[in-house]
Amino acid sequence: MDDADILIDEMADLLAEENRLIRAADFAALARIAGLKAGLVARLEAAERPAAAGALTRIGTAARDNMRLLDAARQGLRAAQLRIAAIRGAAGRLSLYDDRGRAVSIATAATGFERRA
């Protein structure tokens, strides 16, 4: 096994770890892995013998899979942000429909506990 093969194996292992971290939503660890990936890519480019096409295809597929997972995570986080904003916005108003089917918002009074002695 020469340098290119070793580097390909290291990259495959790193991509598998990245996949695990994405699924675990460990974004802090993902940030640390980015530098390692960049270093491995630079070492692969500098290798004396190019890596086998099949091995490059394998790590390319793994990288694309991780990219899809990251995109799905990003979309999920955005959807959660929008939902939280909608819930917070609903706290101060009530949405109803009038007799013509048009949406109408009614501001609600602030609620609180009244203490009586």
mmCIF file of C-alpha atoms in Angstrom:
data_model
loop_
_atom_site.group_PDB
_atom_site.id
_atom_site.type_symbol
_atom_site.label_atom_id
_atom_site.label_comp_id
_atom_site.label_asym_id
_atom_site.label_seq_id
_atom_site.Cartn_x
_atom_site.Cartn_y
_atom_site.Cartn_z
ATOM 1 C CA MET A 1 0.000 0.000 0.000
ATOM 2 C CA ASP A 2 1.521 3.334 -1.022
ATOM 3 C CA ASP A 3 0.962 6.891 0.174
ATOM 4 C CA ALA A 4 -2.049 7.600 -2.055
ATOM 5 C CA ASP A 5 -3.837 4.469 -0.830
ATOM 6 C CA ILE A 6 -3.132 5.351 2.795
ATOM 7 C CA LEU A 7 -4.408 8.893 2.245
ATOM 8 C CA ILE A 8 -7.561 7.582 0.553
ATOM 9 C CA ASP A 9 -8.198 5.282 3.531
ATOM 10 C CA GLU A 10 -7.658 8.201 5.933
ATOM 11 C CA MET A 11 -10.076 10.349 3.921
ATOM 12 C CA ALA A 12 -12.682 7.566 3.858
ATOM 13 C CA ASP A 13 -12.384 7.217 7.643
ATOM 14 C CA LEU A 14 -12.640 10.983 8.097
ATOM 15 C CA LEU A 15 -15.730 11.162 5.869
ATOM 16 C CA ALA A 16 -17.336 8.330 7.849
ATOM 17 C CA GLU A 17 -16.617 10.244 11.069
ATOM 18 C CA GLU A 18 -18.039 13.397 9.508
ATOM 19 C CA ASN A 19 -21.198 11.481 8.578
ATOM 20 C CA ARG A 20 -21.559 10.292 12.180
ATOM 21 C CA LEU A 21 -21.072 13.827 13.510
ATOM 22 C CA ILE A 22 -23.642 15.277 11.112
ATOM 23 C CA ARG A 23 -26.189 12.692 12.229
ATOM 24 C CA ALA A 24 -25.375 13.503 15.868
ATOM 25 C CA ALA A 25 -25.651 17.269 15.127
ATOM 26 C CA ASP A 26 -22.200 17.824 16.658
ATOM 27 C CA PHE A 27 -21.464 20.958 14.653
ATOM 28 C CA ALA A 28 -18.532 22.036 16.829
ATOM 29 C CA ALA A 29 -16.689 18.807 16.031
ATOM 30 C CA LEU A 30 -17.577 19.224 12.346
ATOM 31 C CA ALA A 31 -15.800 22.572 12.314
ATOM 32 C CA ARG A 32 -12.634 20.902 13.616
ATOM 33 C CA ILE A 33 -12.814 18.187 10.946
ATOM 34 C CA ALA A 34 -12.927 20.742 8.112
ATOM 35 C CA GLY A 35 -9.250 21.579 8.592
ATOM 36 C CA LEU A 36 -8.288 17.916 8.638
ATOM 37 C CA LYS A 37 -10.151 17.330 5.375
ATOM 38 C CA ALA A 38 -8.412 20.272 3.713
ATOM 39 C CA GLY A 39 -5.040 18.934 4.831
ATOM 40 C CA LEU A 40 -5.783 15.469 3.459
ATOM 41 C CA VAL A 41 -6.898 16.901 0.123
ATOM 42 C CA ALA A 42 -3.650 18.882 -0.132
ATOM 43 C CA ARG A 43 -1.625 15.761 0.676
ATOM 44 C CA LEU A 44 -3.569 13.744 -1.920
ATOM 45 C CA GLU A 45 -2.879 16.383 -4.561
ATOM 46 C CA ALA A 46 0.828 16.315 -3.688
ATOM 47 C CA ALA A 47 1.112 12.501 -3.735
ATOM 48 C CA GLU A 48 3.654 11.168 -6.232
ATOM 49 C CA ARG A 49 1.283 8.558 -7.620
ATOM 50 C CA PRO A 50 -2.330 9.571 -8.183
ATOM 51 C CA ALA A 51 -4.994 7.645 -6.335
ATOM 52 C CA ALA A 52 -6.979 4.987 -8.173
ATOM 53 C CA ALA A 53 -10.110 6.236 -9.913
ATOM 54 C CA GLY A 54 -12.320 3.768 -8.031
ATOM 55 C CA ALA A 55 -11.020 4.974 -4.682
ATOM 56 C CA LEU A 56 -11.581 8.602 -5.646
ATOM 57 C CA THR A 57 -15.119 7.752 -6.750
ATOM 58 C CA ARG A 58 -15.767 6.099 -3.385
ATOM 59 C CA ILE A 59 -14.667 9.121 -1.355
ATOM 60 C CA GLY A 60 -16.454 11.463 -3.782
ATOM 61 C CA THR A 61 -19.696 9.580 -3.169
ATOM 62 C CA ALA A 62 -19.183 9.756 0.606
ATOM 63 C CA ALA A 63 -18.466 13.496 0.399
ATOM 64 C CA ARG A 64 -21.640 14.104 -1.649
ATOM 65 C CA ASP A 65 -23.673 12.056 0.850
ATOM 66 C CA ASN A 66 -22.333 14.213 3.680
ATOM 67 C CA MET A 67 -23.098 17.364 1.709
ATOM 68 C CA ARG A 68 -26.717 16.235 1.305
ATOM 69 C CA LEU A 69 -26.950 15.504 5.037
ATOM 70 C CA LEU A 70 -25.542 18.933 5.888
ATOM 71 C CA ASP A 71 -28.019 20.588 3.541
ATOM 72 C CA ALA A 72 -30.896 18.672 5.142
ATOM 73 C CA ALA A 73 -29.658 19.706 8.602
ATOM 74 C CA ARG A 74 -29.481 23.336 7.471
ATOM 75 C CA GLN A 75 -33.032 23.163 6.117
ATOM 76 C CA GLY A 76 -34.246 21.554 9.342
ATOM 77 C CA LEU A 77 -32.633 24.257 11.455
ATOM 78 C CA ARG A 78 -34.192 26.959 9.285
ATOM 79 C CA ALA A 79 -37.627 25.325 9.579
ATOM 80 C CA ALA A 80 -37.223 25.187 13.368
ATOM 81 C CA GLN A 81 -36.270 28.882 13.470
ATOM 82 C CA LEU A 82 -39.339 29.799 11.429
ATOM 83 C CA ARG A 83 -41.594 27.693 13.655
ATOM 84 C CA ILE A 84 -40.215 29.259 16.834
ATOM 85 C CA ALA A 85 -40.730 32.730 15.345
ATOM 86 C CA ALA A 86 -44.322 31.825 14.439
ATOM 87 C CA ILE A 87 -45.018 30.556 17.953
ATOM 88 C CA ARG A 88 -43.529 33.670 19.522
ATOM 89 C CA GLY A 89 -45.510 35.875 17.157
ATOM 90 C CA ALA A 90 -48.737 34.066 17.957
ATOM 91 C CA ALA A 91 -48.421 34.881 21.642
ATOM 92 C CA GLY A 92 -49.478 38.493 21.119
ATOM 93 C CA ARG A 93 -52.267 38.057 18.603
ATOM 94 C CA LEU A 94 -55.163 35.848 17.640
ATOM 95 C CA SER A 95 -55.792 35.032 13.978
ATOM 96 C CA LEU A 96 -59.400 34.503 12.903
ATOM 97 C CA TYR A 97 -61.411 34.603 9.690
ATOM 98 C CA ASP A 98 -64.222 37.069 9.095
ATOM 99 C CA ASP A 99 -67.580 36.257 7.468
ATOM 100 C CA ARG A 100 -65.998 36.705 4.020
ATOM 101 C CA GLY A 101 -63.162 34.268 4.714
ATOM 102 C CA ARG A 102 -60.458 36.910 5.094
ATOM 103 C CA ALA A 103 -57.793 36.478 7.761
ATOM 104 C CA VAL A 104 -58.079 38.961 10.604
ATOM 105 C CA SER A 105 -55.584 39.392 13.437
ATOM 106 C CA ILE A 106 -56.737 40.576 16.822
ATOM 107 C CA ALA A 107 -54.226 41.775 19.381
ATOM 108 C CA THR A 108 -54.565 40.004 22.691
ATOM 109 C CA ALA A 109 -54.096 41.601 26.068
ATOM 110 C CA ALA A 110 -51.025 40.677 28.015
ATOM 111 C CA THR A 111 -51.864 37.966 30.483
ATOM 112 C CA GLY A 112 -50.484 37.690 33.928
ATOM 113 C CA PHE A 113 -51.312 36.452 37.358
ATOM 114 C CA GLU A 114 -53.209 38.727 39.637
ATOM 115 C CA ARG A 115 -52.314 38.339 43.267
ATOM 116 C CA ARG A 116 -54.908 39.150 45.846
ATOM 117 C CA ALA A 117 -54.282 39.278 49.513
#
